[in-house]
Amino acid sequence: MNLDIQKVSKTFYAGKTSIPALNQVSLSLNSGEILGFVGANGAGKSTLMRIIMGVLDPDAGNIMIDDQPANIEARKKIGYMPSERGLYPKMKVREQLIWLGELKGVSKTEAASEVDELMGLLEIDEYKNSQLETLSTGNAQRVQLVAALVAKPQMLILDEPFSGLDPLAVRTMTSVLKRSADQGVGIMFSSHQLELIDQMSDRVAIIKLGQMQIVGTPDELRKAAHAPLTVTVPTPLADIFGELIKEEK
Amino acid sequence: MSPIALIIKREVLVKIRSKAYVIGTLAMALVGAGLCWVFKLVGSNLSGLDMGMADSASQAANEVLAKYGLTEAEFTQMVAQRTAEIQAESGGMDFVFNGPGYAIGLVTCVILMITIIQTGTSIAMGVVEEKSSRVVEILLASLRPRQLMAGKVLGIGLMGLVQVIVIVAATGISAYATGMTDFLFNSGVDLTSAIIWAVVWFIVGYFSFACLFAAVGSMVAKPEEVHNAAGPLVIIIMLGYFSAIYLTVGAPSLGGGFSMLAEIIKYVPLVNVLAMSSGLAAGTVSNVDGFIALGISLVFIPLLIWLGGKIYSYSILQTGSKVKLLKVFR
């Protein structure tokens, strides 16, 4: 599955004030590729991801999936993890995940099998019959990732999937995501942790104030910035692009 | 299974597992059934008393007539003459209070009112739960807002109907066991017509209000704000309740300014739900009026669904303070 974002624009309104969230943003994501999406708070990352998933409609531009305009059926093949985490607090975890899988068009049996495997991989199988509200933030976030993966998606759109996680949880989740990418799943994820972006991403896209600044592989970005290369350690992206992604006041 | 069917399935399971729903339904069924036995008990205690009181009343009446030198026939003629004079003064209208009809109409009205408010509030609370927990963002990646709203409305409506059936069945069985059904069937009220009209107006009323309650839930940020936000809808329902009392008694036949108001309310969608269901059950509103009011309401339901859907679609993803209605239509 290939995703093509074509000159997408979006403006929000607060009373008479207009707030341009996205301005002619173009980006693509290919099968098996991991795309790191970076920007300050309010840069437009979540807005773009919501538009990709059809949660918001763009004011202009197109979202193309496999060269066709995106629709509900195509989006069912995309796993989504929004930045504002949330599932039904009082519903049992396993039952809820299976139901979400069915909502994506997967049979109950398939969804159950996938949920059991994923909960095992993410080390949360002891919480199968717990209500979601009883889980810690880290475990709830793993559940959220299972929700995104349960329907065996062909693409993943993950908004800050690692925020608030301890290093062990981060390692577990990154291994699951890399496994998915190796199986041909295109992954777009946003994060403020540039080290993770650097380690995981095949390409990096940087957005500032609703406009795409630069897209390329980590090495291409280093070359573009004429960053000096060390003998053994690559220059951290944070040192090169720290100013670019600093939150504007 | 279609997305709407999956939403309905979830709503049904949530209700079935809800202690509040199960206990509430059983409690209301017990109250309905228990009331039949209470009426039977009170009625049998009073019947002995009635006989004695009737004898005493007859004796007292004869003493009064003798005091004024009137025979029973002369007194009856005087009453008939004065009744005719009063009827002529009031425009020749008859007013006969139908007790059984009033009881049936009132019971129908109360059951419908409680069910519509309860199920409507359930919908609003479910919507705001999805909004405040942010699960709605994941759901809207798999289905359209109107599909989500439709699933909730149908699922919760189904469980509301189940609740009504359980209460009516329990009350009906108890009424049969206590002999109250004989009384009702012999009272002159068309029970079959009353039940059919009650079911029809429950469906019309539920679908008229359900999408508006969903819209109300989508406009607020927290469950605590639902009751305040739903206030205007509850006021409309209560307006319908007071109209129902008026129409069930048959008061419009008395004439005066209120009769015109009652005539108008019969045809006003939303307000007329309780008024028509109880008036038709009581037999104080004609079937012709019933069909006209039903036709008008059926034309309005798609508009109400559209309105509720538009507000819901806009508001469900808005966070922060309560969404202002004007913003939805800008």
Coordinates of C-alpha atoms in Angstrom, one line a residue:
Chain A
M1 CA 0.0 0.0 0.0
N2 CA 1.3 3.4 -0.9
L3 CA 0.2 6.7 0.5
D4 CA 0.4 10.0 -1.4
I5 CA -0.5 13.3 0.3
Q6 CA -1.0 15.9 -2.4
K7 CA -0.8 19.6 -1.4
V8 CA -3.1 19.3 1.6
S9 CA -4.2 22.5 3.3
K10 CA -6.3 23.0 6.4
T11 CA -7.4 26.0 8.4
F12 CA -9.1 26.2 11.7
Y13 CA -11.3 29.1 12.9
A14 CA -11.5 30.5 16.5
G15 CA -14.2 33.1 16.3
K16 CA -13.1 35.5 13.6
T17 CA -9.4 34.4 13.8
S18 CA -8.2 31.9 11.2
I19 CA -5.5 29.5 12.2
P20 CA -3.7 27.8 9.2
A21 CA -2.8 24.4 10.4
L22 CA -1.5 23.0 7.1
N23 CA -0.3 24.8 4.0
Q24 CA 0.1 22.8 0.8
V25 CA 1.7 19.8 2.5
S26 CA 2.9 17.0 0.2
L27 CA 4.4 13.7 1.4
S28 CA 4.4 10.1 0.5
L29 CA 4.8 6.8 2.3
N30 CA 5.7 3.5 0.6
S31 CA 5.3 -0.1 1.6
G32 CA 7.8 -1.4 4.1
E33 CA 9.1 2.1 4.7
I34 CA 9.4 3.8 8.2
L35 CA 8.9 7.6 7.9
G36 CA 9.7 9.7 10.9
F37 CA 7.6 12.8 11.2
V38 CA 9.0 15.6 13.3
G39 CA 7.8 19.0 14.3
A40 CA 7.2 21.2 17.3
N41 CA 3.9 21.2 19.2
G42 CA 1.3 22.8 17.0
A43 CA 3.3 22.3 13.8
G44 CA 0.5 20.3 12.1
K45 CA 1.6 16.7 12.6
S46 CA -1.6 15.5 14.3
T47 CA -3.8 17.4 11.9
L48 CA -2.2 15.8 8.9
M49 CA -2.5 12.3 10.5
R50 CA -6.2 13.0 11.2
I51 CA -6.7 14.0 7.6
I52 CA -4.9 10.9 6.3
M53 CA -7.3 8.8 8.5
G54 CA -10.4 10.7 7.4
V55 CA -11.1 12.0 10.9
L56 CA -10.8 15.5 9.5
D57 CA -11.5 16.7 6.0
P58 CA -8.9 18.9 4.2
D59 CA -9.8 22.3 2.9
A60 CA -7.7 21.6 -0.2
G61 CA -5.6 18.8 -1.6
N62 CA -5.9 15.0 -1.9
I63 CA -5.1 11.9 0.0
M64 CA -4.4 9.1 -2.4
I65 CA -4.0 5.4 -1.4
D66 CA -2.6 3.2 -4.1
D67 CA -3.3 6.0 -6.6
Q68 CA -7.0 6.1 -5.7
P69 CA -8.7 8.8 -3.6
A70 CA -8.8 7.5 0.0
N71 CA -12.2 6.2 1.2
I72 CA -13.5 4.4 4.3
E73 CA -12.7 0.9 2.8
A74 CA -9.1 1.8 2.0
R75 CA -8.6 3.4 5.4
K76 CA -9.8 0.2 7.1
K77 CA -6.4 -1.3 6.0
I78 CA -4.6 1.4 7.9
G79 CA -3.8 1.1 11.6
Y80 CA -4.1 4.3 13.5
M81 CA -2.9 5.4 16.9
P82 CA -4.0 9.0 17.7
S83 CA -2.0 11.2 20.0
E84 CA -4.9 11.5 22.5
R85 CA -5.1 8.0 23.7
G86 CA -8.5 6.5 24.3
L87 CA -10.5 3.4 24.2
Y88 CA -13.6 2.4 26.2
P89 CA -12.5 2.7 29.8
K90 CA -14.9 0.1 31.3
M91 CA -14.7 -2.4 28.5
K92 CA -12.4 -5.4 28.9
V93 CA -9.2 -5.1 27.0
R94 CA -9.3 -8.3 24.9
E95 CA -13.0 -8.0 24.1
Q96 CA -12.6 -4.4 23.0
L97 CA -9.6 -5.1 20.8
I98 CA -11.5 -8.0 19.1
W99 CA -14.5 -5.7 18.5
L100 CA -12.2 -3.0 17.0
G101 CA -10.7 -5.6 14.7
E102 CA -14.3 -6.6 13.6
L103 CA -15.0 -2.9 13.0
K104 CA -12.1 -2.9 10.5
G105 CA -13.6 -5.8 8.7
V106 CA -11.7 -8.8 10.2
S107 CA -13.6 -11.9 11.4
K108 CA -14.0 -12.4 15.1
T109 CA -11.8 -15.5 15.1
E110 CA -9.0 -13.9 13.1
A111 CA -9.2 -10.8 15.4
A112 CA -9.1 -12.9 18.5
S113 CA -6.0 -14.9 17.2
E114 CA -4.2 -11.7 16.3
V115 CA -5.0 -10.0 19.6
D116 CA -3.7 -12.9 21.6
E117 CA -0.4 -13.0 19.6
L118 CA 0.1 -9.2 19.8
M119 CA -0.7 -9.0 23.5
G120 CA 1.9 -11.8 24.0
L121 CA 4.5 -9.9 21.9
L122 CA 3.9 -6.7 23.8
E123 CA 3.9 -8.5 27.1
I124 CA 0.4 -7.4 28.3
D125 CA -1.4 -10.7 28.1
E126 CA -2.0 -10.8 31.8
Y127 CA -4.4 -7.8 31.3
K128 CA -6.7 -9.6 28.8
N129 CA -9.8 -9.5 31.1
S130 CA -9.0 -6.2 32.8
Q131 CA -10.9 -3.0 32.2
L132 CA -8.8 -0.5 30.4
E133 CA -9.1 2.1 33.1
T134 CA -7.2 -0.1 35.5
L135 CA -4.1 -0.2 33.3
S136 CA -1.0 2.0 33.7
T137 CA -0.3 4.6 31.0
G138 CA 2.4 2.5 29.5
N139 CA 0.3 -0.7 29.3
A140 CA -2.7 1.3 28.0
Q141 CA -0.4 2.6 25.3
R142 CA 0.6 -0.9 24.4
V143 CA -3.1 -1.8 24.2
Q144 CA -3.5 1.1 21.9
L145 CA -0.8 -0.2 19.6
V146 CA -2.5 -3.6 19.5
A147 CA -5.7 -1.8 18.5
A148 CA -3.8 -0.3 15.6
L149 CA -2.3 -3.7 14.6
V150 CA -5.2 -6.1 15.2
A151 CA -6.6 -5.9 11.7
K152 CA -3.2 -6.7 10.1
P153 CA -2.9 -3.3 8.5
Q154 CA -1.0 -2.6 5.4
M155 CA 0.1 0.8 6.8
L156 CA 0.4 2.4 10.2
I157 CA -0.1 6.0 11.2
L158 CA 1.1 6.5 14.7
D159 CA 1.0 9.9 16.5
E160 CA 3.7 10.0 19.2
P161 CA 3.5 6.3 20.0
F162 CA 6.5 6.4 22.4
S163 CA 5.5 9.4 24.5
G164 CA 5.5 8.7 28.2
L165 CA 7.0 5.2 27.8
D166 CA 9.9 3.9 29.8
P167 CA 13.0 2.7 27.8
L168 CA 12.0 -1.0 28.1
A169 CA 8.5 -0.3 26.7
V170 CA 10.1 1.8 23.9
R171 CA 12.4 -1.1 23.0
T172 CA 9.5 -3.6 22.9
M173 CA 7.3 -1.4 20.8
T174 CA 10.1 -0.5 18.3
S175 CA 10.8 -4.2 17.8
V176 CA 7.2 -4.9 17.0
L177 CA 7.1 -1.9 14.6
K178 CA 10.3 -3.1 12.8
R179 CA 8.8 -6.5 12.5
S180 CA 5.8 -5.0 10.8
A181 CA 7.9 -2.9 8.5
D182 CA 9.9 -6.0 7.5
Q183 CA 6.6 -7.6 6.6
G184 CA 5.9 -4.7 4.1
V185 CA 3.9 -2.4 6.4
G186 CA 4.6 1.3 5.7
I187 CA 4.9 3.2 9.0
M188 CA 4.6 6.9 9.6
F189 CA 5.2 7.9 13.2
S190 CA 5.7 11.2 14.9
S191 CA 7.9 11.8 17.9
H192 CA 9.9 14.4 19.8
Q193 CA 12.6 11.9 20.5
L194 CA 15.0 12.6 17.7
E195 CA 17.3 9.7 18.6
L196 CA 14.4 7.3 18.0
I197 CA 13.6 9.0 14.7
D198 CA 17.2 8.7 13.7
Q199 CA 17.5 5.0 14.7
M200 CA 14.2 3.8 13.2
S201 CA 13.5 5.9 10.2
D202 CA 14.3 5.2 6.6
R203 CA 13.2 8.8 5.8
V204 CA 12.5 11.8 8.0
A205 CA 10.0 14.6 7.3
I206 CA 10.2 17.9 9.2
I207 CA 7.2 20.2 9.4
K208 CA 7.1 23.7 10.8
L209 CA 4.1 26.0 11.2
G210 CA 2.1 23.8 8.8
Q211 CA 4.7 23.8 6.0
M212 CA 6.9 20.9 5.1
Q213 CA 10.5 22.0 5.6
I214 CA 12.5 19.0 4.4
V215 CA 12.1 15.3 3.6
G216 CA 14.9 12.8 3.2
T217 CA 16.9 10.0 4.7
P218 CA 18.9 10.9 7.9
D219 CA 22.1 11.0 5.9
E220 CA 20.6 13.1 3.2
L221 CA 19.5 15.6 5.9
R222 CA 23.0 15.6 7.3
K223 CA 24.5 16.3 3.9
A224 CA 21.9 19.0 3.2
A225 CA 22.9 20.7 6.4
H226 CA 26.6 20.3 5.6
A227 CA 26.9 18.7 9.0
P228 CA 30.4 17.4 9.9
L229 CA 30.6 13.6 10.1
T230 CA 32.4 12.0 13.0
V231 CA 34.5 9.0 12.4
T232 CA 32.4 6.6 14.5
V233 CA 29.2 8.4 15.5
P234 CA 26.8 10.3 13.2
T235 CA 26.0 13.8 14.2
P236 CA 22.7 13.7 16.1
L237 CA 19.9 15.2 14.2
A238 CA 18.9 17.1 17.3
D239 CA 22.1 19.1 17.0
I240 CA 21.4 20.0 13.3
F241 CA 17.7 20.6 13.4
G242 CA 17.1 21.5 17.0
E243 CA 16.4 25.2 16.0
L244 CA 14.0 24.2 13.2
I245 CA 11.8 22.1 15.5
K246 CA 11.9 24.4 18.5
E247 CA 8.4 25.4 19.4
E248 CA 7.5 28.9 18.0
K249 CA 5.8 31.3 20.5
Chain B
M1 CA -21.2 -7.7 10.3
S2 CA -21.7 -4.2 9.2
P3 CA -20.2 -1.3 11.2
I4 CA -23.7 -0.1 12.4
A5 CA -24.6 -3.7 13.4
L6 CA -21.3 -3.9 15.4
I7 CA -22.1 -0.6 17.2
I8 CA -25.6 -1.9 18.0
K9 CA -24.2 -5.2 19.3
R10 CA -21.9 -3.3 21.6
E11 CA -24.6 -1.0 22.9
V12 CA -26.9 -4.0 23.6
L13 CA -24.1 -5.9 25.4
V14 CA -23.3 -2.8 27.5
K15 CA -26.9 -2.5 28.6
I16 CA -27.4 -6.2 29.3
R17 CA -24.3 -6.1 31.5
S18 CA -25.4 -2.9 33.2
K19 CA -26.7 -3.6 36.8
A20 CA -28.6 -0.2 36.7
Y21 CA -30.5 -1.2 33.5
V22 CA -31.4 -4.7 34.7
I23 CA -32.4 -3.6 38.2
G24 CA -34.2 -0.6 36.9
T25 CA -36.2 -2.6 34.5
L26 CA -37.2 -5.3 37.0
A27 CA -38.0 -2.6 39.6
M28 CA -40.4 -0.8 37.2
A29 CA -41.9 -4.1 36.2
L30 CA -42.5 -4.9 39.8
V31 CA -44.1 -1.5 40.5
G32 CA -46.4 -1.9 37.5
A33 CA -47.4 -5.4 38.5
G34 CA -47.6 -4.5 42.2
L35 CA -50.0 -1.6 41.5
C36 CA -52.5 -3.9 40.0
W37 CA -52.6 -5.9 43.2
V38 CA -52.8 -2.8 45.3
F39 CA -55.8 -1.6 43.3
K40 CA -57.4 -5.0 43.7
L41 CA -56.8 -5.0 47.4
V42 CA -58.2 -1.4 47.9
G43 CA -61.1 -2.2 45.6
S44 CA -62.2 -5.3 47.5
N45 CA -62.0 -3.5 50.9
L46 CA -64.0 -0.6 49.6
S47 CA -66.8 -2.7 48.0
G48 CA -68.2 -3.7 51.4
L49 CA -68.0 -0.1 52.5
D50 CA -69.7 1.1 49.3
M51 CA -72.8 -1.0 49.9
G52 CA -73.4 0.4 53.4
M53 CA -72.7 4.0 52.2
A54 CA -75.1 3.6 49.3
D55 CA -78.0 2.7 51.7
S56 CA -77.2 5.6 53.9
A57 CA -77.0 8.0 51.0
S58 CA -80.4 6.9 49.7
Q59 CA -82.0 7.4 53.0
A60 CA -80.5 10.9 53.4
A61 CA -81.7 11.9 49.9
N62 CA -85.3 10.8 50.7
E63 CA -85.3 12.9 53.9
V64 CA -84.1 16.0 51.9
L65 CA -86.8 15.5 49.3
A66 CA -89.5 15.1 52.0
K67 CA -88.3 18.3 53.7
Y68 CA -88.9 20.4 50.5
G69 CA -92.1 18.5 49.5
L70 CA -90.6 17.0 46.3
T71 CA -91.1 13.6 44.8
E72 CA -88.2 11.7 43.2
A73 CA -89.7 12.2 39.7
E74 CA -90.1 16.0 40.2
F75 CA -86.5 16.3 41.4
T76 CA -85.2 14.3 38.4
Q77 CA -87.1 16.6 36.0
M78 CA -85.7 19.7 37.7
V79 CA -82.1 18.3 37.3
A80 CA -82.6 17.5 33.6
Q81 CA -84.0 21.0 32.9
R82 CA -81.1 22.7 34.6
T83 CA -78.5 20.5 32.9
A84 CA -80.0 21.4 29.5
E85 CA -79.8 25.1 30.4
I86 CA -76.1 24.8 31.4
Q87 CA -75.3 22.9 28.2
A88 CA -77.0 25.6 26.2
E89 CA -74.9 28.3 28.0
S90 CA -71.6 26.3 27.2
G91 CA -72.4 26.0 23.5
G92 CA -74.1 22.6 23.6
M93 CA -70.9 20.7 24.3
D94 CA -70.9 17.5 26.2
F95 CA -68.2 16.6 28.7
V96 CA -68.2 13.1 30.0
F97 CA -65.2 12.2 32.1
N98 CA -64.1 8.7 31.1
G99 CA -62.3 7.3 34.1
P100 CA -60.9 4.1 32.5
G101 CA -59.8 6.0 29.4
Y102 CA -58.1 8.6 31.5
A103 CA -56.2 5.9 33.5
I104 CA -55.1 4.1 30.3
G105 CA -54.1 7.4 28.7
L106 CA -52.2 8.5 31.8
V107 CA -50.3 5.2 32.2
T108 CA -49.4 5.3 28.5
C109 CA -48.1 8.8 28.8
V110 CA -46.0 8.2 31.9
I111 CA -44.4 5.0 30.5
L112 CA -43.5 6.7 27.2
M113 CA -42.2 9.8 29.0
I114 CA -40.0 7.9 31.3
T115 CA -38.7 5.6 28.5
I116 CA -37.9 8.5 26.1
I117 CA -36.1 10.5 28.8
Q118 CA -34.2 7.5 30.0
T119 CA -33.1 6.2 26.6
G120 CA -32.4 9.7 25.4
T121 CA -30.2 10.4 28.4
S122 CA -28.4 7.0 27.8
I123 CA -27.6 8.0 24.3
A124 CA -26.2 11.4 25.4
M125 CA -24.1 9.9 28.1
G126 CA -22.8 7.2 25.7
V127 CA -21.8 9.8 23.2
V128 CA -20.0 12.0 25.8
E129 CA -18.2 9.0 27.2
E130 CA -16.8 8.3 23.7
K131 CA -15.9 11.9 23.3
S132 CA -14.2 12.3 26.7
S133 CA -12.3 9.0 26.5
R134 CA -11.2 10.0 22.9
V135 CA -12.1 6.5 21.6
V136 CA -14.2 8.4 19.0
E137 CA -11.1 9.3 17.1
I138 CA -10.3 5.6 16.5
L139 CA -13.9 4.9 15.7
L140 CA -14.1 7.7 13.1
A141 CA -11.2 6.2 11.3
S142 CA -13.4 3.2 10.5
L143 CA -16.8 4.6 10.0
R144 CA -18.6 7.9 9.4
P145 CA -20.0 10.0 12.3
R146 CA -23.6 9.4 11.1
Q147 CA -23.0 5.6 11.1
L148 CA -21.7 5.8 14.7
M149 CA -24.7 7.9 15.7
A150 CA -27.2 5.5 14.0
G151 CA -25.7 2.5 15.7
K152 CA -26.0 4.1 19.1
V153 CA -29.6 5.3 18.5
L154 CA -30.7 1.9 17.2
G155 CA -28.9 -0.1 19.8
I156 CA -30.1 1.9 22.8
G157 CA -33.6 2.3 21.3
L158 CA -33.8 -1.5 21.0
M159 CA -33.0 -1.9 24.7
G160 CA -35.5 0.9 25.5
L161 CA -38.2 -1.1 23.7
V162 CA -37.2 -4.3 25.5
Q163 CA -37.6 -2.4 28.8
V164 CA -41.1 -1.1 27.8
I165 CA -42.1 -4.6 26.7
V166 CA -41.0 -6.2 30.0
I167 CA -42.8 -3.5 32.1
V168 CA -46.0 -3.7 30.0
A169 CA -45.9 -7.5 30.0
A170 CA -45.5 -7.7 33.8
T171 CA -48.2 -5.2 34.3
G172 CA -50.5 -7.0 31.8
I173 CA -50.0 -10.4 33.4
S174 CA -50.7 -8.9 36.8
A175 CA -53.8 -7.0 35.5
Y176 CA -55.1 -10.3 34.1
A177 CA -54.5 -12.2 37.3
T178 CA -56.3 -9.5 39.3
G179 CA -59.3 -9.3 37.0
M180 CA -58.4 -5.7 36.0
T181 CA -58.4 -6.6 32.3
D182 CA -62.1 -7.5 32.5
F183 CA -62.8 -4.1 34.0
L184 CA -60.8 -2.4 31.2
F185 CA -62.4 -4.5 28.4
N186 CA -65.9 -3.7 29.7
S187 CA -65.1 0.0 30.2
G188 CA -65.8 0.9 26.6
V189 CA -62.1 1.8 25.9
D190 CA -60.7 0.3 22.7
L191 CA -57.7 -1.4 24.3
T192 CA -56.3 -2.8 21.0
S193 CA -56.3 0.6 19.4
A194 CA -54.8 2.1 22.5
I195 CA -51.9 -0.4 22.5
I196 CA -51.2 0.0 18.8
W197 CA -51.2 3.8 19.0
A198 CA -48.9 3.7 22.1
V199 CA -46.3 1.5 20.2
V200 CA -46.5 3.8 17.1
W201 CA -46.0 6.9 19.1
F202 CA -43.2 5.4 21.1
I203 CA -41.4 4.7 17.9
V204 CA -42.1 8.2 16.5
G205 CA -41.2 9.8 19.8
Y206 CA -38.0 7.9 20.2
F207 CA -36.7 8.6 16.7
S208 CA -37.8 12.3 17.0
F209 CA -35.8 12.8 20.2
A210 CA -32.9 10.2 19.9
C211 CA -30.8 12.1 17.4
L212 CA -31.3 15.4 19.3
F213 CA -30.1 13.7 22.5
A214 CA -27.0 12.4 20.6
A215 CA -26.4 15.9 19.4
V216 CA -26.6 17.2 23.0
G217 CA -24.1 14.6 24.1
S218 CA -21.7 15.6 21.4
M219 CA -21.7 19.2 22.3
V220 CA -20.5 18.8 25.9
A221 CA -17.1 17.7 27.1
K222 CA -18.0 15.9 30.4
P223 CA -20.8 13.6 31.4
E224 CA -21.7 16.0 34.3
E225 CA -22.7 18.6 31.7
V226 CA -25.3 16.4 29.9
H227 CA -28.3 17.0 32.2
N228 CA -27.9 20.8 31.9
A229 CA -27.5 20.6 28.1
A230 CA -30.4 18.3 27.7
G231 CA -32.7 20.7 29.6
P232 CA -34.4 22.2 26.6
L233 CA -35.3 18.7 25.3
V234 CA -36.7 17.7 28.7
I235 CA -38.8 20.9 28.8
I236 CA -40.3 20.0 25.4
I237 CA -41.1 16.5 26.8
M238 CA -42.7 18.0 29.9
L239 CA -44.8 20.4 27.7
G240 CA -46.0 17.3 25.9
Y241 CA -46.8 15.7 29.3
F242 CA -49.0 18.6 30.5
S243 CA -50.7 18.7 27.1
A244 CA -51.3 14.9 27.5
I245 CA -53.1 15.4 30.8
Y246 CA -55.3 18.1 29.2
L247 CA -56.1 16.0 26.1
T248 CA -56.6 12.8 28.1
V249 CA -59.2 14.3 30.3
G250 CA -61.1 15.5 27.2
A251 CA -60.9 19.0 28.4
P252 CA -60.9 20.6 24.9
S253 CA -64.6 19.7 24.7
L254 CA -65.2 22.3 27.4
G255 CA -64.2 25.1 25.0
G256 CA -62.4 28.2 25.9
G257 CA -58.9 29.5 25.1
F258 CA -57.1 26.3 26.1
S259 CA -59.0 24.2 23.6
M260 CA -57.4 26.1 20.7
L261 CA -53.9 25.5 22.3
A262 CA -54.7 21.8 22.7
E263 CA -55.8 21.6 19.1
I264 CA -52.5 23.2 17.9
I265 CA -50.3 21.1 20.1
K266 CA -51.8 17.9 18.7
Y267 CA -50.0 18.6 15.4
V268 CA -46.7 20.1 16.6
P269 CA -43.9 17.5 16.2
L270 CA -41.9 16.6 19.4
V271 CA -44.5 18.2 21.7
N272 CA -47.3 16.1 20.4
V273 CA -45.7 12.7 21.1
L274 CA -47.0 12.2 24.6
A275 CA -50.2 14.2 24.0
M276 CA -51.3 12.1 21.1
S277 CA -50.3 8.8 22.5
S278 CA -52.3 9.4 25.7
G279 CA -55.2 11.1 24.0
L280 CA -55.6 8.3 21.5
A281 CA -55.3 5.7 24.2
A282 CA -58.0 7.5 26.2
G283 CA -60.2 7.8 23.2
T284 CA -60.5 11.6 23.6
V285 CA -58.6 12.2 20.3
S286 CA -60.0 10.8 17.1
N287 CA -58.1 8.4 14.8
V288 CA -58.3 10.9 12.0
D289 CA -56.5 13.5 14.2
G290 CA -54.1 10.7 15.1
F291 CA -53.2 9.9 11.5
I292 CA -52.8 13.6 10.5
A293 CA -50.5 14.2 13.5
L294 CA -48.6 11.1 12.6
G295 CA -48.1 12.2 9.0
I296 CA -46.8 15.6 10.1
S297 CA -44.4 13.9 12.6
L298 CA -43.1 11.4 10.0
V299 CA -42.3 14.3 7.6
F300 CA -40.3 16.0 10.4
I301 CA -38.4 13.0 11.6
P302 CA -35.9 13.1 8.6
L303 CA -35.3 16.8 9.3
L304 CA -34.7 16.1 13.0
I305 CA -32.3 13.2 12.1
W306 CA -30.5 15.5 9.7
L307 CA -30.2 18.3 12.3
G308 CA -29.0 15.9 15.0
G309 CA -26.5 14.3 12.6
K310 CA -25.1 17.7 11.5
I311 CA -24.6 18.8 15.1
Y312 CA -23.1 15.5 16.1
S313 CA -20.7 15.3 13.1
Y314 CA -19.3 18.8 13.8
S315 CA -19.2 18.6 17.6
I316 CA -18.0 15.1 18.3
L317 CA -14.3 15.9 17.8
Q318 CA -14.4 19.3 19.4
T319 CA -12.6 19.4 22.7
G320 CA -12.6 22.0 25.5
S321 CA -15.7 23.9 26.3
K322 CA -19.3 23.3 25.2
V323 CA -19.8 23.7 21.5
K324 CA -21.9 26.7 20.5
L325 CA -24.8 25.8 18.2
L326 CA -24.3 28.8 15.9
K327 CA -20.8 27.5 15.1
V328 CA -22.2 24.3 13.7
F329 CA -24.1 26.1 11.0
R330 CA -21.5 28.7 10.0

